[in-house]
Amino acid sequence: MNSDRQYAVASLLFDYVKSPSLRHLRDPHSVHRLARDIVNAIDRAGSVWSKWEAEREEVANAAAPCWIPIEDLLASLNNLPGPQLTRTDVEQRLRAIWEEPHTSYPNEDLKDGCLTLYLAEKAQGTEMRAIIGMLQEHLEREDERLRREQEERYRKLREEERAKLEQRFLSGADCGWTPINGSAALYCRRNGRTFRIVQGKEKRWTLFRVESIEDEGDLLGLYQGRGDANKALQTIAYANERR
């Protein structure tokens, strides 16, 4: 039993460190998942999953996110040490893995790509464990691609929102803080009145009332944070002005 547990833990560590992505190796989510898998491997003797020897458990955990066809995975697992598994054994063990902390169900958007790669490798006679390793690397690359695409969409959305806010300011409408033409200072308009705020060397914010972006303006106050300036502005913007 100790050798089984040692084999399972070693297999998990070998799989983890062969990742080509340093981001993946250092990702807290990935580290938590590895720690969970190691604890599960060590505690296997008391597991309710009595058919799952260390080698089967290691393969199931590796295959869980990879969209391996159940019948093929079942046949491969039954070639490993342990009692005969049924389709239900495999389906429910995978479901239990997906529902554990720091794990999730496979990404539906990546299913077709995984199946295409799987079938191509199967047709060439690649063994199951090698296919799973290849799919893990594929999923890491795809996760990184999706992360970059999401960041790019978020960047574009923020840029579009900033451009709309700047245009709103230039049109004379009330709006929140925004740089104008790439300025270091931020401008806003409240109650038809225009304000500028700029952060100094000591990270404090200086608030001015201005007539236009070319106007130096009148000093209204110095604030520790922009939130403090915004609170003051709620009163200043609606106070009666001197004639």
PDB file of C-alpha atoms in Angstrom:
ATOM      1  CA  MET A   1       0.000   0.000   0.000  1.00  0.00           C
ATOM      2  CA  ASN A   2       2.857   2.424   0.802  1.00  0.00           C
ATOM      3  CA  SER A   3       4.418   1.757  -2.598  1.00  0.00           C
ATOM      4  CA  ASP A   4       1.045   2.410  -4.273  1.00  0.00           C
ATOM      5  CA  ARG A   5       0.686   5.727  -2.486  1.00  0.00           C
ATOM      6  CA  GLN A   6       4.281   6.679  -3.265  1.00  0.00           C
ATOM      7  CA  TYR A   7       3.725   5.829  -6.931  1.00  0.00           C
ATOM      8  CA  ALA A   8       0.519   7.885  -7.048  1.00  0.00           C
ATOM      9  CA  VAL A   9       2.135  10.947  -5.442  1.00  0.00           C
ATOM     10  CA  ALA A  10       5.232  10.688  -7.641  1.00  0.00           C
ATOM     11  CA  SER A  11       3.060  10.411 -10.763  1.00  0.00           C
ATOM     12  CA  LEU A  12       1.121  13.529  -9.773  1.00  0.00           C
ATOM     13  CA  LEU A  13       4.334  15.484  -9.181  1.00  0.00           C
ATOM     14  CA  PHE A  14       5.908  14.330 -12.456  1.00  0.00           C
ATOM     15  CA  ASP A  15       2.772  15.358 -14.356  1.00  0.00           C
ATOM     16  CA  TYR A  16       2.718  18.724 -12.627  1.00  0.00           C
ATOM     17  CA  VAL A  17       6.351  19.742 -13.148  1.00  0.00           C
ATOM     18  CA  LYS A  18       6.415  18.787 -16.823  1.00  0.00           C
ATOM     19  CA  SER A  19       4.023  21.644 -17.584  1.00  0.00           C
ATOM     20  CA  PRO A  20       5.709  24.052 -20.047  1.00  0.00           C
ATOM     21  CA  SER A  21       4.000  27.032 -18.420  1.00  0.00           C
ATOM     22  CA  LEU A  22       5.595  28.734 -15.404  1.00  0.00           C
ATOM     23  CA  ARG A  23       2.323  30.613 -14.941  1.00  0.00           C
ATOM     24  CA  HIS A  24       0.560  27.263 -14.547  1.00  0.00           C
ATOM     25  CA  LEU A  25       3.172  25.921 -12.077  1.00  0.00           C
ATOM     26  CA  ARG A  26       2.861  29.032  -9.897  1.00  0.00           C
ATOM     27  CA  ASP A  27      -0.889  29.457 -10.209  1.00  0.00           C
ATOM     28  CA  PRO A  28      -2.483  29.146  -6.701  1.00  0.00           C
ATOM     29  CA  HIS A  29      -5.463  27.323  -8.185  1.00  0.00           C
ATOM     30  CA  SER A  30      -3.174  24.696  -9.743  1.00  0.00           C
ATOM     31  CA  VAL A  31      -1.145  24.322  -6.538  1.00  0.00           C
ATOM     32  CA  HIS A  32      -4.313  23.783  -4.486  1.00  0.00           C
ATOM     33  CA  ARG A  33      -5.513  21.193  -6.971  1.00  0.00           C
ATOM     34  CA  LEU A  34      -2.174  19.358  -6.819  1.00  0.00           C
ATOM     35  CA  ALA A  35      -2.257  19.416  -3.012  1.00  0.00           C
ATOM     36  CA  ARG A  36      -5.776  17.993  -3.084  1.00  0.00           C
ATOM     37  CA  ASP A  37      -4.732  15.227  -5.460  1.00  0.00           C
ATOM     38  CA  ILE A  38      -1.751  14.314  -3.262  1.00  0.00           C
ATOM     39  CA  VAL A  39      -3.907  14.176  -0.131  1.00  0.00           C
ATOM     40  CA  ASN A  40      -6.425  12.020  -1.982  1.00  0.00           C
ATOM     41  CA  ALA A  41      -3.660   9.655  -3.093  1.00  0.00           C
ATOM     42  CA  ILE A  42      -2.301   9.321   0.450  1.00  0.00           C
ATOM     43  CA  ASP A  43      -5.775   8.742   1.906  1.00  0.00           C
ATOM     44  CA  ARG A  44      -6.798   6.231  -0.736  1.00  0.00           C
ATOM     45  CA  ALA A  45      -6.815   3.279   1.728  1.00  0.00           C
ATOM     46  CA  GLY A  46      -9.867   4.722   3.484  1.00  0.00           C
ATOM     47  CA  SER A  47     -11.645   5.785   0.316  1.00  0.00           C
ATOM     48  CA  VAL A  48     -15.229   4.795  -0.463  1.00  0.00           C
ATOM     49  CA  TRP A  49     -14.027   4.264  -4.039  1.00  0.00           C
ATOM     50  CA  SER A  50     -12.761   0.745  -3.382  1.00  0.00           C
ATOM     51  CA  LYS A  51     -12.117  -0.197  -7.023  1.00  0.00           C
ATOM     52  CA  TRP A  52      -9.735   2.665  -7.608  1.00  0.00           C
ATOM     53  CA  GLU A  53      -6.129   1.634  -7.105  1.00  0.00           C
ATOM     54  CA  ALA A  54      -3.409   4.290  -7.224  1.00  0.00           C
ATOM     55  CA  GLU A  55      -2.696   3.953 -10.952  1.00  0.00           C
ATOM     56  CA  ARG A  56      -6.390   4.168 -11.849  1.00  0.00           C
ATOM     57  CA  GLU A  57      -6.865   7.190  -9.626  1.00  0.00           C
ATOM     58  CA  GLU A  58      -3.913   8.980 -11.179  1.00  0.00           C
ATOM     59  CA  VAL A  59      -5.213   8.346 -14.707  1.00  0.00           C
ATOM     60  CA  ALA A  60      -8.766   9.412 -13.792  1.00  0.00           C
ATOM     61  CA  ASN A  61      -7.565  12.689 -12.282  1.00  0.00           C
ATOM     62  CA  ALA A  62      -5.391  13.408 -15.313  1.00  0.00           C
ATOM     63  CA  ALA A  63      -8.194  12.540 -17.748  1.00  0.00           C
ATOM     64  CA  ALA A  64     -10.947  14.429 -15.909  1.00  0.00           C
ATOM     65  CA  PRO A  65     -10.657  17.750 -17.825  1.00  0.00           C
ATOM     66  CA  CYS A  66      -9.739  16.179 -21.172  1.00  0.00           C
ATOM     67  CA  TRP A  67     -13.037  15.080 -22.744  1.00  0.00           C
ATOM     68  CA  ILE A  68     -11.911  11.443 -23.177  1.00  0.00           C
ATOM     69  CA  PRO A  69     -14.809   9.265 -24.462  1.00  0.00           C
ATOM     70  CA  ILE A  70     -16.100   7.266 -21.482  1.00  0.00           C
ATOM     71  CA  GLU A  71     -16.031   3.882 -23.224  1.00  0.00           C
ATOM     72  CA  ASP A  72     -12.392   4.332 -24.243  1.00  0.00           C
ATOM     73  CA  LEU A  73     -11.396   5.542 -20.785  1.00  0.00           C
ATOM     74  CA  LEU A  74     -13.248   2.611 -19.204  1.00  0.00           C
ATOM     75  CA  ALA A  75     -11.388   0.099 -21.399  1.00  0.00           C
ATOM     76  CA  SER A  76      -8.043   1.694 -20.545  1.00  0.00           C
ATOM     77  CA  LEU A  77      -8.742   1.789 -16.802  1.00  0.00           C
ATOM     78  CA  ASN A  78      -9.779  -1.866 -16.801  1.00  0.00           C
ATOM     79  CA  ASN A  79      -6.318  -2.744 -18.107  1.00  0.00           C
ATOM     80  CA  LEU A  80      -4.871  -1.372 -14.860  1.00  0.00           C
ATOM     81  CA  PRO A  81      -4.759  -3.261 -11.524  1.00  0.00           C
ATOM     82  CA  GLY A  82      -8.082  -3.483  -9.658  1.00  0.00           C
ATOM     83  CA  PRO A  83     -11.561  -4.983  -9.845  1.00  0.00           C
ATOM     84  CA  GLN A  84     -13.536  -4.674 -13.077  1.00  0.00           C
ATOM     85  CA  LEU A  85     -14.996  -1.187 -13.515  1.00  0.00           C
ATOM     86  CA  THR A  86     -18.352  -0.402 -15.102  1.00  0.00           C
ATOM     87  CA  ARG A  87     -19.291   2.646 -17.145  1.00  0.00           C
ATOM     88  CA  THR A  88     -21.174   3.992 -14.109  1.00  0.00           C
ATOM     89  CA  ASP A  89     -18.054   3.548 -11.939  1.00  0.00           C
ATOM     90  CA  VAL A  90     -16.092   5.775 -14.302  1.00  0.00           C
ATOM     91  CA  GLU A  91     -18.837   8.371 -14.875  1.00  0.00           C
ATOM     92  CA  GLN A  92     -19.464   8.832 -11.158  1.00  0.00           C
ATOM     93  CA  ARG A  93     -15.782   8.891 -10.228  1.00  0.00           C
ATOM     94  CA  LEU A  94     -15.214  11.657 -12.793  1.00  0.00           C
ATOM     95  CA  ARG A  95     -18.228  13.578 -11.488  1.00  0.00           C
ATOM     96  CA  ALA A  96     -16.847  13.324  -7.947  1.00  0.00           C
ATOM     97  CA  ILE A  97     -13.483  14.656  -9.152  1.00  0.00           C
ATOM     98  CA  TRP A  98     -15.124  17.568 -10.998  1.00  0.00           C
ATOM     99  CA  GLU A  99     -17.085  18.553  -7.889  1.00  0.00           C
ATOM    100  CA  GLU A 100     -14.116  18.576  -5.509  1.00  0.00           C
ATOM    101  CA  PRO A 101     -12.767  21.950  -4.267  1.00  0.00           C
ATOM    102  CA  HIS A 102     -10.414  23.784  -6.670  1.00  0.00           C
ATOM    103  CA  THR A 103     -11.726  21.697  -9.575  1.00  0.00           C
ATOM    104  CA  SER A 104     -14.433  22.342 -12.128  1.00  0.00           C
ATOM    105  CA  TYR A 105     -16.282  20.570 -14.909  1.00  0.00           C
ATOM    106  CA  PRO A 106     -14.454  20.401 -18.259  1.00  0.00           C
ATOM    107  CA  ASN A 107     -14.708  23.499 -20.417  1.00  0.00           C
ATOM    108  CA  GLU A 108     -17.484  22.854 -22.949  1.00  0.00           C
ATOM    109  CA  ASP A 109     -15.887  25.308 -25.391  1.00  0.00           C
ATOM    110  CA  LEU A 110     -12.794  23.076 -25.618  1.00  0.00           C
ATOM    111  CA  LYS A 111     -14.645  19.780 -26.117  1.00  0.00           C
ATOM    112  CA  ASP A 112     -14.558  19.620 -29.927  1.00  0.00           C
ATOM    113  CA  GLY A 113     -10.846  20.430 -30.077  1.00  0.00           C
ATOM    114  CA  CYS A 114     -10.012  17.782 -27.476  1.00  0.00           C
ATOM    115  CA  LEU A 115     -12.070  15.111 -29.240  1.00  0.00           C
ATOM    116  CA  THR A 116     -10.485  15.918 -32.604  1.00  0.00           C
ATOM    117  CA  LEU A 117      -6.996  15.565 -31.146  1.00  0.00           C
ATOM    118  CA  TYR A 118      -7.968  12.430 -29.228  1.00  0.00           C
ATOM    119  CA  LEU A 119      -9.363  10.653 -32.273  1.00  0.00           C
ATOM    120  CA  ALA A 120      -6.335  11.595 -34.382  1.00  0.00           C
ATOM    121  CA  GLU A 121      -3.918  10.184 -31.795  1.00  0.00           C
ATOM    122  CA  LYS A 122      -6.051   7.080 -31.255  1.00  0.00           C
ATOM    123  CA  ALA A 123      -6.028   6.401 -34.998  1.00  0.00           C
ATOM    124  CA  GLN A 124      -2.212   6.455 -34.910  1.00  0.00           C
ATOM    125  CA  GLY A 125      -2.144   3.927 -32.071  1.00  0.00           C
ATOM    126  CA  THR A 126      -0.958   6.293 -29.332  1.00  0.00           C
ATOM    127  CA  GLU A 127      -1.509   4.772 -25.896  1.00  0.00           C
ATOM    128  CA  MET A 128      -4.060   6.313 -23.566  1.00  0.00           C
ATOM    129  CA  ARG A 129      -1.683   7.791 -20.989  1.00  0.00           C
ATOM    130  CA  ALA A 130       0.320   9.528 -23.709  1.00  0.00           C
ATOM    131  CA  ILE A 131      -2.867  10.925 -25.270  1.00  0.00           C
ATOM    132  CA  ILE A 132      -3.969  12.254 -21.879  1.00  0.00           C
ATOM    133  CA  GLY A 133      -0.594  13.980 -21.409  1.00  0.00           C
ATOM    134  CA  MET A 134      -0.867  15.551 -24.858  1.00  0.00           C
ATOM    135  CA  LEU A 135      -4.405  16.756 -24.120  1.00  0.00           C
ATOM    136  CA  GLN A 136      -3.300  18.236 -20.791  1.00  0.00           C
ATOM    137  CA  GLU A 137      -0.660  20.284 -22.628  1.00  0.00           C
ATOM    138  CA  HIS A 138      -3.259  21.288 -25.229  1.00  0.00           C
ATOM    139  CA  LEU A 139      -5.665  22.425 -22.499  1.00  0.00           C
ATOM    140  CA  GLU A 140      -2.953  24.470 -20.792  1.00  0.00           C
ATOM    141  CA  ARG A 141      -2.253  26.276 -24.072  1.00  0.00           C
ATOM    142  CA  GLU A 142      -5.961  26.803 -24.694  1.00  0.00           C
ATOM    143  CA  ASP A 143      -6.530  28.095 -21.158  1.00  0.00           C
ATOM    144  CA  GLU A 144      -3.695  30.576 -21.684  1.00  0.00           C
ATOM    145  CA  ARG A 145      -5.167  31.623 -25.047  1.00  0.00           C
ATOM    146  CA  LEU A 146      -8.626  32.107 -23.548  1.00  0.00           C
ATOM    147  CA  ARG A 147      -7.129  34.093 -20.670  1.00  0.00           C
ATOM    148  CA  ARG A 148      -5.313  36.411 -23.102  1.00  0.00           C
ATOM    149  CA  GLU A 149      -8.436  36.817 -25.229  1.00  0.00           C
ATOM    150  CA  GLN A 150     -10.488  37.652 -22.146  1.00  0.00           C
ATOM    151  CA  GLU A 151      -7.909  40.235 -21.044  1.00  0.00           C
ATOM    152  CA  GLU A 152      -7.902  41.756 -24.540  1.00  0.00           C
ATOM    153  CA  ARG A 153     -11.705  41.962 -24.593  1.00  0.00           C
ATOM    154  CA  TYR A 154     -11.651  43.598 -21.161  1.00  0.00           C
ATOM    155  CA  ARG A 155      -8.948  46.063 -22.305  1.00  0.00           C
ATOM    156  CA  LYS A 156     -10.938  46.995 -25.409  1.00  0.00           C
ATOM    157  CA  LEU A 157     -14.126  47.377 -23.374  1.00  0.00           C
ATOM    158  CA  ARG A 158     -12.391  49.693 -20.913  1.00  0.00           C
ATOM    159  CA  GLU A 159     -10.912  51.717 -23.765  1.00  0.00           C
ATOM    160  CA  GLU A 160     -14.335  52.035 -25.410  1.00  0.00           C
ATOM    161  CA  GLU A 161     -15.875  53.125 -22.117  1.00  0.00           C
ATOM    162  CA  ARG A 162     -13.071  55.644 -21.560  1.00  0.00           C
ATOM    163  CA  ALA A 163     -13.556  57.057 -25.074  1.00  0.00           C
ATOM    164  CA  LYS A 164     -17.303  57.386 -24.523  1.00  0.00           C
ATOM    165  CA  LEU A 165     -16.714  59.116 -21.195  1.00  0.00           C
ATOM    166  CA  GLU A 166     -14.222  61.517 -22.751  1.00  0.00           C
ATOM    167  CA  GLN A 167     -16.663  62.331 -25.553  1.00  0.00           C
ATOM    168  CA  ARG A 168     -19.398  62.899 -22.986  1.00  0.00           C
ATOM    169  CA  PHE A 169     -17.187  65.362 -21.151  1.00  0.00           C
ATOM    170  CA  LEU A 170     -16.222  67.193 -24.347  1.00  0.00           C
ATOM    171  CA  SER A 171     -19.879  67.473 -25.334  1.00  0.00           C
ATOM    172  CA  GLY A 172     -20.580  69.386 -22.111  1.00  0.00           C
ATOM    173  CA  ALA A 173     -22.579  66.660 -20.316  1.00  0.00           C
ATOM    174  CA  ASP A 174     -22.133  65.654 -16.692  1.00  0.00           C
ATOM    175  CA  CYS A 175     -19.765  62.680 -16.379  1.00  0.00           C
ATOM    176  CA  GLY A 176     -17.333  60.885 -14.076  1.00  0.00           C
ATOM    177  CA  TRP A 177     -13.569  61.243 -13.930  1.00  0.00           C
ATOM    178  CA  THR A 178     -11.691  60.750 -17.193  1.00  0.00           C
ATOM    179  CA  PRO A 179      -8.370  61.822 -18.737  1.00  0.00           C
ATOM    180  CA  ILE A 180      -8.724  64.133 -21.719  1.00  0.00           C
ATOM    181  CA  ASN A 181      -6.422  63.629 -24.706  1.00  0.00           C
ATOM    182  CA  GLY A 182      -4.206  61.393 -22.570  1.00  0.00           C
ATOM    183  CA  SER A 183      -3.772  63.988 -19.790  1.00  0.00           C
ATOM    184  CA  ALA A 184      -2.266  63.004 -16.436  1.00  0.00           C
ATOM    185  CA  ALA A 185      -5.020  64.981 -14.714  1.00  0.00           C
ATOM    186  CA  LEU A 186      -8.584  63.686 -14.578  1.00  0.00           C
ATOM    187  CA  TYR A 187     -11.641  65.791 -15.357  1.00  0.00           C
ATOM    188  CA  CYS A 188     -15.298  65.448 -14.459  1.00  0.00           C
ATOM    189  CA  ARG A 189     -18.461  67.468 -14.639  1.00  0.00           C
ATOM    190  CA  ARG A 190     -21.089  67.609 -11.905  1.00  0.00           C
ATOM    191  CA  ASN A 191     -24.191  69.804 -11.975  1.00  0.00           C
ATOM    192  CA  GLY A 192     -22.827  71.502 -15.074  1.00  0.00           C
ATOM    193  CA  ARG A 193     -19.638  72.469 -13.271  1.00  0.00           C
ATOM    194  CA  THR A 194     -16.189  71.278 -14.365  1.00  0.00           C
ATOM    195  CA  PHE A 195     -13.501  69.944 -12.031  1.00  0.00           C
ATOM    196  CA  ARG A 196      -9.928  68.721 -12.372  1.00  0.00           C
ATOM    197  CA  ILE A 197      -8.069  66.424 -10.017  1.00  0.00           C
ATOM    198  CA  VAL A 198      -4.385  65.523 -10.125  1.00  0.00           C
ATOM    199  CA  GLN A 199      -2.259  63.213  -8.006  1.00  0.00           C
ATOM    200  CA  GLY A 200       0.937  64.687  -6.552  1.00  0.00           C
ATOM    201  CA  LYS A 201       4.267  63.120  -5.577  1.00  0.00           C
ATOM    202  CA  GLU A 202       2.973  62.218  -2.128  1.00  0.00           C
ATOM    203  CA  LYS A 203       0.093  60.294  -3.734  1.00  0.00           C
ATOM    204  CA  ARG A 204      -2.387  62.891  -2.478  1.00  0.00           C
ATOM    205  CA  TRP A 205      -5.029  64.358  -4.773  1.00  0.00           C
ATOM    206  CA  THR A 206      -5.477  68.066  -5.468  1.00  0.00           C
ATOM    207  CA  LEU A 207      -8.945  69.198  -6.582  1.00  0.00           C
ATOM    208  CA  PHE A 208      -9.595  72.273  -8.729  1.00  0.00           C
ATOM    209  CA  ARG A 209     -12.686  74.010 -10.125  1.00  0.00           C
ATOM    210  CA  VAL A 210     -12.036  74.912 -13.777  1.00  0.00           C
ATOM    211  CA  GLU A 211     -13.900  76.495 -16.655  1.00  0.00           C
ATOM    212  CA  SER A 212     -12.130  74.493 -19.377  1.00  0.00           C
ATOM    213  CA  ILE A 213      -9.299  71.991 -19.753  1.00  0.00           C
ATOM    214  CA  GLU A 214      -6.932  74.898 -20.563  1.00  0.00           C
ATOM    215  CA  ASP A 215      -7.875  76.674 -17.314  1.00  0.00           C
ATOM    216  CA  GLU A 216      -5.550  76.278 -14.293  1.00  0.00           C
ATOM    217  CA  GLY A 217      -8.622  76.741 -12.107  1.00  0.00           C
ATOM    218  CA  ASP A 218      -9.253  77.494  -8.452  1.00  0.00           C
ATOM    219  CA  LEU A 219      -7.846  75.204  -5.753  1.00  0.00           C
ATOM    220  CA  LEU A 220     -10.620  73.512  -3.773  1.00  0.00           C
ATOM    221  CA  GLY A 221      -8.717  71.117  -1.539  1.00  0.00           C
ATOM    222  CA  LEU A 222      -6.027  68.473  -0.983  1.00  0.00           C
ATOM    223  CA  TYR A 223      -7.196  64.935  -0.251  1.00  0.00           C
ATOM    224  CA  GLN A 224      -5.562  61.712   0.903  1.00  0.00           C
ATOM    225  CA  GLY A 225      -7.522  59.616  -1.562  1.00  0.00           C
ATOM    226  CA  ARG A 226      -9.748  60.133  -4.575  1.00  0.00           C
ATOM    227  CA  GLY A 227     -12.660  58.750  -2.596  1.00  0.00           C
ATOM    228  CA  ASP A 228     -12.274  61.605  -0.112  1.00  0.00           C
ATOM    229  CA  ALA A 229     -12.286  64.106  -2.971  1.00  0.00           C
ATOM    230  CA  ASN A 230     -15.429  62.540  -4.427  1.00  0.00           C
ATOM    231  CA  LYS A 231     -17.209  62.838  -1.068  1.00  0.00           C
ATOM    232  CA  ALA A 232     -16.297  66.516  -0.851  1.00  0.00           C
ATOM    233  CA  LEU A 233     -17.407  67.008  -4.441  1.00  0.00           C
ATOM    234  CA  GLN A 234     -20.913  65.797  -3.601  1.00  0.00           C
ATOM    235  CA  THR A 235     -21.307  68.990  -1.555  1.00  0.00           C
ATOM    236  CA  ILE A 236     -19.092  71.344  -3.555  1.00  0.00           C
ATOM    237  CA  ALA A 237     -20.784  70.648  -6.881  1.00  0.00           C
ATOM    238  CA  TYR A 238     -24.203  71.593  -5.570  1.00  0.00           C
ATOM    239  CA  ALA A 239     -23.286  74.456  -3.229  1.00  0.00           C
ATOM    240  CA  ASN A 240     -24.427  77.985  -4.099  1.00  0.00           C
ATOM    241  CA  GLU A 241     -21.761  79.823  -6.023  1.00  0.00           C
ATOM    242  CA  ARG A 242     -20.591  83.322  -5.179  1.00  0.00           C
ATOM    243  CA  ARG A 243     -21.733  85.990  -7.615  1.00  0.00           C
TER     244      ARG A 243
END
